[in-house]
JSON list of C-alpha atoms and ligand atoms in Angstrom, two decimals:
[
{"chain": "A", "resi": 205, "resn": "MET", "atom": "CA", "xyz": [-54.68, 8.56, -17.33]},
{"chain": "A", "resi": 206, "resn": "TYR", "atom": "CA", "xyz": [-53.56, 6.96, -21.05]},
{"chain": "A", "resi": 207, "resn": "ASP", "atom": "CA", "xyz": [-49.67, 8.09, -21.48]},
{"chain": "A", "resi": 208, "resn": "PHE", "atom": "CA", "xyz": [-49.08, 5.85, -24.84]},
{"chain": "A", "resi": 209, "resn": "LYS", "atom": "CA", "xyz": [-45.14, 7.71, -25.87]},
{"chain": "A", "resi": 210, "resn": "ILE", "atom": "CA", "xyz": [-44.07, 5.39, -29.02]},
{"chain": "A", "resi": 211, "resn": "ALA", "atom": "CA", "xyz": [-40.51, 6.21, -29.46]},
{"chain": "A", "resi": 212, "resn": "ALA", "atom": "CA", "xyz": [-39.23, 3.55, -32.32]},
{"chain": "A", "resi": 213, "resn": "ALA", "atom": "CA", "xyz": [-35.50, 3.56, -34.29]},
{"chain": "A", "resi": 214, "resn": "ASP", "atom": "CA", "xyz": [-37.63, 1.95, -36.98]},
{"chain": "A", "resi": 215, "resn": "LYS", "atom": "CA", "xyz": [-40.60, 2.22, -38.30]},
{"chain": "A", "resi": 216, "resn": "ALA", "atom": "CA", "xyz": [-41.55, -1.40, -38.03]},
{"chain": "A", "resi": 217, "resn": "THR", "atom": "CA", "xyz": [-41.19, -1.66, -34.64]},
{"chain": "A", "resi": 218, "resn": "LEU", "atom": "CA", "xyz": [-43.26, 2.43, -34.74]},
{"chain": "A", "resi": 219, "resn": "TYR", "atom": "CA", "xyz": [-45.93, 0.22, -35.80]},
{"chain": "A", "resi": 220, "resn": "ARG", "atom": "CA", "xyz": [-46.01, -2.31, -33.60]},
{"chain": "A", "resi": 221, "resn": "ASP", "atom": "CA", "xyz": [-45.79, -0.46, -31.09]},
{"chain": "A", "resi": 222, "resn": "LEU", "atom": "CA", "xyz": [-48.94, 1.98, -32.69]},
{"chain": "A", "resi": 223, "resn": "ALA", "atom": "CA", "xyz": [-50.95, -0.81, -33.22]},
{"chain": "A", "resi": 224, "resn": "SER", "atom": "CA", "xyz": [-50.62, -2.45, -29.85]},
{"chain": "A", "resi": 225, "resn": "ALA", "atom": "CA", "xyz": [-51.32, 0.95, -28.32]},
{"chain": "A", "resi": 226, "resn": "LEU", "atom": "CA", "xyz": [-54.38, 1.14, -30.81]},
{"chain": "A", "resi": 227, "resn": "GLU", "atom": "CA", "xyz": [-55.64, -2.42, -29.54]},
{"chain": "A", "resi": 228, "resn": "GLY", "atom": "CA", "xyz": [-55.59, -1.37, -25.96]},
{"chain": "A", "resi": 229, "resn": "LEU", "atom": "CA", "xyz": [-57.30, 2.15, -26.55]},
{"chain": "A", "resi": 230, "resn": "VAL", "atom": "CA", "xyz": [-60.28, 0.49, -28.60]},
{"chain": "A", "resi": 231, "resn": "ALA", "atom": "CA", "xyz": [-60.92, -2.52, -25.96]},
{"chain": "A", "resi": 232, "resn": "GLY", "atom": "CA", "xyz": [-63.87, -3.19, -25.24]},
{"chain": "A", "resi": 233, "resn": "GLU", "atom": "CA", "xyz": [-65.47, 0.11, -26.43]},
{"chain": "A", "resi": 234, "resn": "PRO", "atom": "CA", "xyz": [-67.91, -0.56, -28.62]},
{"chain": "A", "resi": 235, "resn": "ASP", "atom": "CA", "xyz": [-68.84, 3.60, -29.51]},
{"chain": "A", "resi": 236, "resn": "PRO", "atom": "CA", "xyz": [-67.41, 4.35, -32.64]},
{"chain": "A", "resi": 237, "resn": "VAL", "atom": "CA", "xyz": [-66.59, 8.08, -32.26]},
{"chain": "A", "resi": 238, "resn": "ALA", "atom": "CA", "xyz": [-64.85, 7.58, -28.88]},
{"chain": "A", "resi": 239, "resn": "ASN", "atom": "CA", "xyz": [-62.91, 5.16, -30.83]},
{"chain": "A", "resi": 240, "resn": "MET", "atom": "CA", "xyz": [-62.12, 7.17, -34.41]},
{"chain": "A", "resi": 241, "resn": "ALA", "atom": "CA", "xyz": [-61.32, 10.40, -32.08]},
{"chain": "A", "resi": 242, "resn": "ASN", "atom": "CA", "xyz": [-58.97, 7.98, -29.50]},
{"chain": "A", "resi": 243, "resn": "ALA", "atom": "CA", "xyz": [-57.22, 6.96, -32.91]},
{"chain": "A", "resi": 244, "resn": "VAL", "atom": "CA", "xyz": [-56.63, 10.03, -34.61]},
{"chain": "A", "resi": 245, "resn": "ALA", "atom": "CA", "xyz": [-55.46, 11.56, -31.62]},
{"chain": "A", "resi": 246, "resn": "LEU", "atom": "CA", "xyz": [-52.91, 8.52, -31.00]},
{"chain": "A", "resi": 247, "resn": "ILE", "atom": "CA", "xyz": [-51.62, 8.55, -34.50]},
{"chain": "A", "resi": 248, "resn": "TRP", "atom": "CA", "xyz": [-51.30, 12.57, -34.20]},
{"chain": "A", "resi": 249, "resn": "GLU", "atom": "CA", "xyz": [-49.02, 12.10, -31.52]},
{"chain": "A", "resi": 250, "resn": "THR", "atom": "CA", "xyz": [-46.86, 9.81, -33.05]},
{"chain": "A", "resi": 251, "resn": "LEU", "atom": "CA", "xyz": [-46.36, 9.96, -36.72]},
{"chain": "A", "resi": 252, "resn": "PRO", "atom": "CA", "xyz": [-43.83, 12.54, -37.35]},
{"chain": "A", "resi": 253, "resn": "ASP", "atom": "CA", "xyz": [-44.74, 15.00, -40.39]},
{"chain": "A", "resi": 254, "resn": "LEU", "atom": "CA", "xyz": [-47.89, 15.45, -40.64]},
{"chain": "A", "resi": 255, "resn": "ASN", "atom": "CA", "xyz": [-50.38, 18.49, -41.32]},
{"chain": "A", "resi": 256, "resn": "TRP", "atom": "CA", "xyz": [-54.36, 16.62, -40.78]},
{"chain": "A", "resi": 257, "resn": "ALA", "atom": "CA", "xyz": [-54.72, 13.12, -39.98]},
{"chain": "A", "resi": 258, "resn": "GLY", "atom": "CA", "xyz": [-58.75, 11.58, -39.53]},
{"chain": "A", "resi": 259, "resn": "PHE", "atom": "CA", "xyz": [-61.27, 9.47, -40.64]},
{"chain": "A", "resi": 260, "resn": "TYR", "atom": "CA", "xyz": [-64.39, 10.38, -43.61]},
{"chain": "A", "resi": 261, "resn": "ARG", "atom": "CA", "xyz": [-66.70, 8.11, -42.67]},
{"chain": "A", "resi": 262, "resn": "ASN", "atom": "CA", "xyz": [-68.79, 6.35, -45.90]},
{"chain": "A", "resi": 263, "resn": "LEU", "atom": "CA", "xyz": [-72.60, 8.14, -45.17]},
{"chain": "A", "resi": 264, "resn": "GLY", "atom": "CA", "xyz": [-75.28, 6.40, -47.32]},
{"chain": "A", "resi": 265, "resn": "GLY", "atom": "CA", "xyz": [-72.46, 6.59, -49.94]},
{"chain": "A", "resi": 266, "resn": "GLU", "atom": "CA", "xyz": [-71.32, 9.66, -49.42]},
{"chain": "A", "resi": 267, "resn": "LEU", "atom": "CA", "xyz": [-68.17, 10.10, -46.99]},
{"chain": "A", "resi": 268, "resn": "VAL", "atom": "CA", "xyz": [-68.39, 12.53, -44.05]},
{"chain": "A", "resi": 269, "resn": "VAL", "atom": "CA", "xyz": [-65.54, 14.06, -41.99]},
{"chain": "A", "resi": 270, "resn": "GLY", "atom": "CA", "xyz": [-65.03, 12.43, -38.91]},
{"chain": "A", "resi": 271, "resn": "PRO", "atom": "CA", "xyz": [-62.60, 12.84, -36.24]},
{"chain": "A", "resi": 272, "resn": "PHE", "atom": "CA", "xyz": [-59.65, 14.12, -37.05]},
{"chain": "A", "resi": 273, "resn": "GLN", "atom": "CA", "xyz": [-56.71, 16.68, -35.93]},
{"chain": "A", "resi": 274, "resn": "GLY", "atom": "CA", "xyz": [-55.13, 18.94, -37.98]},
{"chain": "A", "resi": 275, "resn": "ARG", "atom": "CA", "xyz": [-56.75, 22.48, -39.56]},
{"chain": "A", "resi": 276, "resn": "PRO", "atom": "CA", "xyz": [-61.11, 22.01, -40.56]},
{"chain": "A", "resi": 277, "resn": "ALA", "atom": "CA", "xyz": [-61.33, 20.63, -43.41]},
{"chain": "A", "resi": 278, "resn": "CYS", "atom": "CA", "xyz": [-63.92, 20.01, -46.51]},
{"chain": "A", "resi": 279, "resn": "ILE", "atom": "CA", "xyz": [-66.81, 18.02, -44.94]},
{"chain": "A", "resi": 280, "resn": "ARG", "atom": "CA", "xyz": [-68.52, 16.28, -47.56]},
{"chain": "A", "resi": 281, "resn": "ILE", "atom": "CA", "xyz": [-66.23, 13.84, -50.90]},
{"chain": "A", "resi": 282, "resn": "LYS", "atom": "CA", "xyz": [-68.05, 12.01, -53.39]},
{"chain": "A", "resi": 283, "resn": "LEU", "atom": "CA", "xyz": [-66.84, 8.77, -53.69]},
{"chain": "A", "resi": 284, "resn": "GLY", "atom": "CA", "xyz": [-64.41, 8.88, -56.84]},
{"chain": "A", "resi": 285, "resn": "GLU", "atom": "CA", "xyz": [-63.88, 12.41, -55.99]},
{"chain": "A", "resi": 286, "resn": "GLY", "atom": "CA", "xyz": [-60.24, 13.62, -54.29]},
{"chain": "A", "resi": 287, "resn": "VAL", "atom": "CA", "xyz": [-57.64, 10.99, -53.13]},
{"chain": "A", "resi": 288, "resn": "CYS", "atom": "CA", "xyz": [-60.26, 9.97, -50.68]},
{"chain": "A", "resi": 289, "resn": "GLY", "atom": "CA", "xyz": [-63.50, 9.20, -52.68]},
{"chain": "A", "resi": 290, "resn": "ALA", "atom": "CA", "xyz": [-61.11, 7.30, -54.88]},
{"chain": "A", "resi": 291, "resn": "ALA", "atom": "CA", "xyz": [-59.29, 4.69, -52.05]},
{"chain": "A", "resi": 292, "resn": "ALA", "atom": "CA", "xyz": [-63.55, 4.34, -51.30]},
{"chain": "A", "resi": 293, "resn": "ALA", "atom": "CA", "xyz": [-64.45, 3.68, -54.74]},
{"chain": "A", "resi": 294, "resn": "THR", "atom": "CA", "xyz": [-61.49, 1.81, -55.59]},
{"chain": "A", "resi": 295, "resn": "LEU", "atom": "CA", "xyz": [-61.46, 0.35, -51.64]},
{"chain": "A", "resi": 296, "resn": "ALA", "atom": "CA", "xyz": [-57.75, 0.32, -52.51]},
{"chain": "A", "resi": 297, "resn": "VAL", "atom": "CA", "xyz": [-55.19, 2.28, -50.56]},
{"chain": "A", "resi": 298, "resn": "GLN", "atom": "CA", "xyz": [-53.97, 5.28, -51.99]},
{"chain": "A", "resi": 299, "resn": "ARG", "atom": "CA", "xyz": [-50.50, 6.65, -51.29]},
{"chain": "A", "resi": 300, "resn": "ILE", "atom": "CA", "xyz": [-49.53, 9.89, -52.69]},
{"chain": "A", "resi": 301, "resn": "ASP", "atom": "CA", "xyz": [-46.17, 10.97, -53.24]},
{"chain": "A", "resi": 302, "resn": "ASP", "atom": "CA", "xyz": [-47.42, 14.54, -54.59]},
{"chain": "A", "resi": 303, "resn": "VAL", "atom": "CA", "xyz": [-50.78, 15.36, -54.29]},
{"chain": "A", "resi": 304, "resn": "HIS", "atom": "CA", "xyz": [-50.25, 18.04, -56.89]},
{"chain": "A", "resi": 305, "resn": "ALA", "atom": "CA", "xyz": [-50.27, 15.22, -59.50]},
{"chain": "A", "resi": 306, "resn": "PHE", "atom": "CA", "xyz": [-53.34, 13.69, -58.34]},
{"chain": "A", "resi": 307, "resn": "PRO", "atom": "CA", "xyz": [-55.91, 14.52, -60.86]},
{"chain": "A", "resi": 308, "resn": "GLY", "atom": "CA", "xyz": [-58.81, 15.70, -58.55]},
{"chain": "A", "resi": 309, "resn": "HIS", "atom": "CA", "xyz": [-57.14, 15.95, -56.02]},
{"chain": "A", "resi": 310, "resn": "ILE", "atom": "CA", "xyz": [-59.13, 18.33, -53.18]},
{"chain": "A", "resi": 311, "resn": "ALA", "atom": "CA", "xyz": [-56.71, 20.63, -51.09]},
{"chain": "A", "resi": 312, "resn": "CYS", "atom": "CA", "xyz": [-58.92, 20.91, -47.70]},
{"chain": "A", "resi": 313, "resn": "ASP", "atom": "CA", "xyz": [-55.10, 22.63, -46.75]},
{"chain": "A", "resi": 314, "resn": "ALA", "atom": "CA", "xyz": [-52.71, 24.31, -49.35]},
{"chain": "A", "resi": 315, "resn": "ALA", "atom": "CA", "xyz": [-49.64, 22.60, -46.68]},
{"chain": "A", "resi": 316, "resn": "SER", "atom": "CA", "xyz": [-50.48, 19.39, -48.04]},
{"chain": "A", "resi": 317, "resn": "ASN", "atom": "CA", "xyz": [-47.83, 17.77, -50.40]},
{"chain": "A", "resi": 318, "resn": "SER", "atom": "CA", "xyz": [-48.16, 13.87, -50.34]},
{"chain": "A", "resi": 319, "resn": "GLU", "atom": "CA", "xyz": [-51.12, 11.79, -48.68]},
{"chain": "A", "resi": 320, "resn": "LEU", "atom": "CA", "xyz": [-51.67, 8.45, -47.74]},
{"chain": "A", "resi": 321, "resn": "VAL", "atom": "CA", "xyz": [-55.39, 7.34, -47.41]},
{"chain": "A", "resi": 322, "resn": "VAL", "atom": "CA", "xyz": [-56.33, 3.59, -45.89]},
{"chain": "A", "resi": 323, "resn": "PRO", "atom": "CA", "xyz": [-59.89, 2.54, -46.56]},
{"chain": "A", "resi": 324, "resn": "ILE", "atom": "CA", "xyz": [-61.54, 0.72, -43.71]},
{"chain": "A", "resi": 325, "resn": "VAL", "atom": "CA", "xyz": [-63.50, -2.13, -44.43]},
{"chain": "A", "resi": 326, "resn": "ARG", "atom": "CA", "xyz": [-65.83, -5.00, -42.72]},
{"chain": "A", "resi": 327, "resn": "ASP", "atom": "CA", "xyz": [-67.48, -7.36, -44.11]},
{"chain": "A", "resi": 328, "resn": "GLY", "atom": "CA", "xyz": [-67.02, -6.52, -47.42]},
{"chain": "A", "resi": 329, "resn": "GLN", "atom": "CA", "xyz": [-68.83, -2.87, -46.56]},
{"chain": "A", "resi": 330, "resn": "LEU", "atom": "CA", "xyz": [-66.57, 0.17, -46.34]},
{"chain": "A", "resi": 331, "resn": "LEU", "atom": "CA", "xyz": [-67.37, 2.02, -43.69]},
{"chain": "A", "resi": 332, "resn": "ALA", "atom": "CA", "xyz": [-64.97, 4.44, -43.50]},
{"chain": "A", "resi": 333, "resn": "VAL", "atom": "CA", "xyz": [-61.09, 5.57, -44.95]},
{"chain": "A", "resi": 334, "resn": "LEU", "atom": "CA", "xyz": [-58.33, 6.72, -42.59]},
{"chain": "A", "resi": 335, "resn": "ASP", "atom": "CA", "xyz": [-56.60, 9.95, -44.38]},
{"chain": "A", "resi": 336, "resn": "LEU", "atom": "CA", "xyz": [-52.77, 10.96, -43.65]},
{"chain": "A", "resi": 337, "resn": "ASP", "atom": "CA", "xyz": [-51.56, 14.03, -45.02]},
{"chain": "A", "resi": 338, "resn": "SER", "atom": "CA", "xyz": [-48.05, 15.31, -44.76]},
{"chain": "A", "resi": 339, "resn": "PRO", "atom": "CA", "xyz": [-46.91, 18.65, -45.84]},
{"chain": "A", "resi": 340, "resn": "LYS", "atom": "CA", "xyz": [-43.22, 16.54, -47.07]},
{"chain": "A", "resi": 341, "resn": "PRO", "atom": "CA", "xyz": [-43.35, 15.43, -50.25]},
{"chain": "A", "resi": 342, "resn": "ALA", "atom": "CA", "xyz": [-43.78, 11.41, -50.59]},
{"chain": "A", "resi": 343, "resn": "ARG", "atom": "CA", "xyz": [-43.91, 11.37, -46.99]},
{"chain": "A", "resi": 344, "resn": "PHE", "atom": "CA", "xyz": [-45.16, 7.55, -47.03]},
{"chain": "A", "resi": 345, "resn": "THR", "atom": "CA", "xyz": [-43.32, 4.81, -47.91]},
{"chain": "A", "resi": 346, "resn": "GLU", "atom": "CA", "xyz": [-44.20, 1.49, -48.79]},
{"chain": "A", "resi": 347, "resn": "GLU", "atom": "CA", "xyz": [-43.82, 0.44, -44.24]},
{"chain": "A", "resi": 348, "resn": "ASP", "atom": "CA", "xyz": [-46.13, 4.10, -43.68]},
{"chain": "A", "resi": 349, "resn": "GLU", "atom": "CA", "xyz": [-48.61, 1.95, -46.04]},
{"chain": "A", "resi": 350, "resn": "ALA", "atom": "CA", "xyz": [-48.24, -1.69, -44.01]},
{"chain": "A", "resi": 351, "resn": "GLY", "atom": "CA", "xyz": [-48.50, 0.37, -40.98]},
{"chain": "A", "resi": 352, "resn": "CYS", "atom": "CA", "xyz": [-51.50, 2.01, -41.63]},
{"chain": "A", "resi": 353, "resn": "VAL", "atom": "CA", "xyz": [-53.14, -0.65, -42.64]},
{"chain": "A", "resi": 354, "resn": "ARG", "atom": "CA", "xyz": [-52.58, -2.65, -39.95]},
{"chain": "A", "resi": 355, "resn": "LEU", "atom": "CA", "xyz": [-54.59, -0.27, -37.96]},
{"chain": "A", "resi": 356, "resn": "ALA", "atom": "CA", "xyz": [-58.02, 0.37, -40.60]},
{"chain": "A", "resi": 357, "resn": "GLU", "atom": "CA", "xyz": [-57.59, -3.40, -39.69]},
{"chain": "A", "resi": 358, "resn": "ILE", "atom": "CA", "xyz": [-57.98, -3.11, -36.08]},
{"chain": "A", "resi": 359, "resn": "LEU", "atom": "CA", "xyz": [-60.28, 0.26, -35.92]},
{"chain": "A", "resi": 360, "resn": "ALA", "atom": "CA", "xyz": [-62.53, -1.89, -38.99]},
{"chain": "A", "resi": 361, "resn": "ARG", "atom": "CA", "xyz": [-63.42, -3.78, -35.28]},
{"chain": "A", "resi": 362, "resn": "ALA", "atom": "CA", "xyz": [-63.87, -1.23, -33.17]},
{"chain": "A", "resi": 363, "resn": "ILE", "atom": "CA", "xyz": [-65.57, 1.05, -35.16]},
{"chain": "B", "resi": 470, "resn": "SME", "atom": "N1", "xyz": [-56.67, 15.28, -49.93]},
{"chain": "B", "resi": 470, "resn": "SME", "atom": "C1", "xyz": [-58.10, 14.58, -49.82]},
{"chain": "B", "resi": 470, "resn": "SME", "atom": "C2", "xyz": [-59.12, 15.82, -48.62]},
{"chain": "B", "resi": 470, "resn": "SME", "atom": "C3", "xyz": [-59.25, 15.64, -47.39]},
{"chain": "B", "resi": 470, "resn": "SME", "atom": "S1", "xyz": [-58.19, 16.45, -46.97]},
{"chain": "B", "resi": 470, "resn": "SME", "atom": "O1", "xyz": [-56.63, 16.37, -47.41]},
{"chain": "B", "resi": 470, "resn": "SME", "atom": "C4", "xyz": [-58.00, 16.08, -45.19]},
{"chain": "B", "resi": 470, "resn": "SME", "atom": "C5", "xyz": [-58.71, 13.88, -51.14]},
{"chain": "B", "resi": 470, "resn": "SME", "atom": "O2", "xyz": [-58.28, 14.62, -52.41]},
{"chain": "B", "resi": 470, "resn": "SME", "atom": "O3", "xyz": [-59.75, 13.70, -51.07]}
]
Protein backbone atom coordinates (compact mmCIF):
# COMPACT_ATOMS: atom_id res chain seq x y z
CA MET A 1 0.00 0.00 0.00
CA TYR A 2 1.17 3.50 -0.79
CA ASP A 3 0.30 6.02 1.86
CA PHE A 4 1.58 9.42 0.88
CA LYS A 5 -0.16 11.86 3.17
CA ILE A 6 1.62 15.12 2.64
CA ALA A 7 0.73 17.98 4.92
CA ALA A 8 3.12 20.90 5.06
CA ALA A 9 2.88 24.34 6.59
CA ASP A 10 4.44 26.14 3.62
CA LYS A 11 4.47 25.61 -0.12
CA ALA A 12 8.23 25.10 -0.42
CA THR A 13 8.04 22.15 2.00
CA LEU A 14 4.86 20.87 0.37
CA TYR A 15 6.47 20.73 -3.06
CA ARG A 16 9.72 19.28 -1.71
CA ASP A 17 7.73 16.45 -0.06
CA LEU A 18 5.58 16.04 -3.17
CA ALA A 19 8.66 15.75 -5.41
CA SER A 20 10.22 13.17 -3.16
CA ALA A 21 6.97 11.15 -2.99
CA LEU A 22 6.73 11.29 -6.80
CA GLU A 23 10.34 10.10 -7.18
CA GLY A 24 9.48 7.12 -4.98
CA LEU A 25 6.24 6.38 -6.79
CA VAL A 26 7.76 6.19 -10.28
CA ALA A 27 11.07 4.60 -9.30
CA GLY A 28 11.73 1.46 -11.33
CA GLU A 29 8.48 1.62 -13.30
CA PRO A 30 8.98 2.10 -17.05
CA ASP A 31 5.33 2.31 -18.12
CA PRO A 32 4.39 5.94 -18.92
CA VAL A 33 0.63 5.52 -18.37
CA ALA A 34 1.14 3.89 -14.97
CA ASN A 35 3.45 6.71 -13.93
CA MET A 36 1.16 9.49 -15.22
CA ALA A 37 -1.83 7.88 -13.47
CA ASN A 38 -0.08 7.59 -10.12
CA ALA A 39 1.48 11.05 -10.46
CA VAL A 40 -1.86 12.75 -11.01
CA ALA A 41 -3.50 10.82 -8.17
CA LEU A 42 -0.72 12.04 -5.88
CA ILE A 43 -1.02 15.64 -7.08
CA TRP A 44 -4.82 15.56 -6.73
CA GLU A 45 -4.59 14.26 -3.17
CA THR A 46 -1.91 16.75 -2.17
CA LEU A 47 -2.68 20.11 -3.75
CA PRO A 48 -5.76 21.96 -2.49
CA ASP A 49 -8.31 23.87 -4.59
CA LEU A 50 -8.05 21.95 -7.85
CA ASN A 51 -11.04 20.98 -9.99
CA TRP A 52 -9.00 19.24 -12.69
CA ALA A 53 -5.47 17.83 -12.84
CA GLY A 54 -4.01 15.72 -15.60
CA PHE A 55 -1.89 15.19 -18.65
CA TYR A 56 -2.22 15.97 -22.33
CA ARG A 57 0.26 13.87 -24.33
CA ASN A 58 1.97 15.06 -27.51
CA LEU A 59 0.88 12.44 -30.02
CA GLY A 60 2.08 13.30 -33.49
CA GLY A 61 1.90 17.04 -32.93
CA GLU A 62 -1.53 17.06 -31.30
CA LEU A 63 -2.32 17.04 -27.58
CA VAL A 64 -4.44 14.06 -26.51
CA VAL A 65 -5.85 13.72 -23.02
CA GLY A 66 -4.06 11.27 -20.74
CA PRO A 67 -4.54 10.19 -17.13
CA PHE A 68 -6.41 12.81 -15.12
CA GLN A 69 -8.64 13.52 -12.13
CA GLY A 70 -11.74 15.65 -12.38
CA ARG A 71 -14.61 15.89 -14.85
CA PRO A 72 -14.39 14.37 -18.35
CA ALA A 73 -12.38 16.75 -20.51
CA CYS A 74 -11.85 17.71 -24.13
CA ILE A 75 -9.90 14.93 -25.82
CA ARG A 76 -7.74 16.60 -28.48
CA ILE A 77 -6.15 20.05 -28.47
CA LYS A 78 -4.12 21.45 -31.37
CA LEU A 79 -0.72 23.01 -30.68
CA GLY A 80 -1.26 26.71 -30.15
CA GLU A 81 -4.88 26.34 -29.04
CA GLY A 82 -5.95 27.29 -25.55
CA VAL A 83 -3.68 27.38 -22.52
CA CYS A 84 -2.40 23.82 -22.99
CA GLY A 85 -1.75 24.39 -26.68
CA ALA A 86 0.15 27.61 -25.90
CA ALA A 87 2.38 25.76 -23.43
CA ALA A 88 2.95 23.00 -25.98
CA ALA A 89 3.73 25.38 -28.86
CA THR A 90 6.13 27.58 -26.89
CA LEU A 91 7.50 25.01 -24.39
CA ALA A 92 6.94 27.73 -21.79
CA VAL A 93 4.95 27.40 -18.57
CA GLN A 94 1.55 29.10 -18.73
CA ARG A 95 0.41 30.45 -15.36
CA ILE A 96 -2.95 32.11 -15.90
CA ASP A 97 -4.66 34.02 -13.09
CA ASP A 98 -7.93 34.45 -15.04
CA VAL A 99 -8.59 31.92 -17.78
CA HIS A 100 -11.57 33.92 -19.03
CA ALA A 101 -9.16 36.67 -20.08
CA PHE A 102 -6.92 34.21 -22.00
CA PRO A 103 -7.57 34.39 -25.75
CA GLY A 104 -8.76 30.98 -26.98
CA HIS A 105 -9.03 29.39 -23.55
CA ILE A 106 -10.80 26.04 -23.88
CA ALA A 107 -13.41 25.70 -21.16
CA CYS A 108 -13.62 21.99 -20.32
CA ASP A 109 -15.13 22.66 -16.91
CA ALA A 110 -17.04 25.90 -16.36
CA ALA A 111 -15.82 25.90 -12.75
CA SER A 112 -12.21 26.65 -13.79
CA ASN A 113 -10.97 30.17 -13.16
CA SER A 114 -7.19 29.84 -13.07
CA GLU A 115 -4.79 27.38 -14.66
CA LEU A 116 -1.16 26.24 -14.61
CA VAL A 117 0.25 24.28 -17.54
CA VAL A 118 3.80 22.92 -17.44
CA PRO A 119 5.47 21.34 -20.49
CA ILE A 120 7.24 18.02 -19.93
CA VAL A 121 10.27 17.95 -22.21
CA ARG A 122 12.99 15.32 -22.69
CA ASP A 123 15.97 15.88 -25.00
CA GLY A 124 14.24 18.93 -26.47
CA GLN A 125 11.10 16.94 -27.37
CA LEU A 126 7.69 17.72 -25.89
CA LEU A 127 6.30 14.55 -24.29
CA ALA A 128 3.21 15.98 -22.61
CA VAL A 129 1.90 18.88 -20.59
CA LEU A 130 0.80 18.76 -16.96
CA ASP A 131 -2.42 20.79 -16.63
CA LEU A 132 -3.83 21.98 -13.30
CA ASP A 133 -7.12 23.90 -13.09
CA SER A 134 -8.63 25.69 -10.12
CA PRO A 135 -11.98 27.28 -9.35
CA LYS A 136 -10.08 29.95 -7.36
CA PRO A 137 -8.93 32.99 -9.33
CA ALA A 138 -5.11 33.38 -9.26
CA ARG A 139 -4.76 30.06 -7.42
CA PHE A 140 -1.24 29.40 -8.73
CA THR A 141 1.73 31.40 -7.44
CA GLU A 142 5.38 31.50 -8.48
CA GLU A 143 6.02 28.84 -5.83
CA ASP A 144 3.40 26.56 -7.40
CA GLU A 145 5.05 27.12 -10.77
CA ALA A 146 8.53 26.28 -9.44
CA GLY A 147 7.19 23.23 -7.59
CA CYS A 148 5.38 21.91 -10.66
CA VAL A 149 8.41 22.53 -12.89
CA ARG A 150 10.32 20.26 -10.50
CA LEU A 151 7.56 17.62 -10.83
CA ALA A 152 7.76 17.94 -14.63
CA GLU A 153 11.52 17.30 -14.51
CA ILE A 154 10.93 14.07 -12.59
CA LEU A 155 8.15 13.08 -15.00
CA ALA A 156 10.34 13.76 -18.05
CA ARG A 157 12.38 10.72 -17.00
CA ALA A 158 9.34 8.61 -16.07
CA ILE A 159 6.90 8.90 -18.99
N1 LIG B 1 -8.40 24.76 -20.31
C1 LIG B 1 -7.48 24.04 -21.13
C2 LIG B 1 -8.10 22.82 -21.73
C3 LIG B 1 -7.94 21.59 -20.93
S1 LIG B 1 -8.97 21.54 -19.62
O1 LIG B 1 -8.74 22.65 -18.73
C4 LIG B 1 -8.90 20.10 -18.84
C5 LIG B 1 -6.91 24.92 -22.22
O2 LIG B 1 -7.39 26.03 -22.45
O3 LIG B 1 -5.98 24.48 -22.86
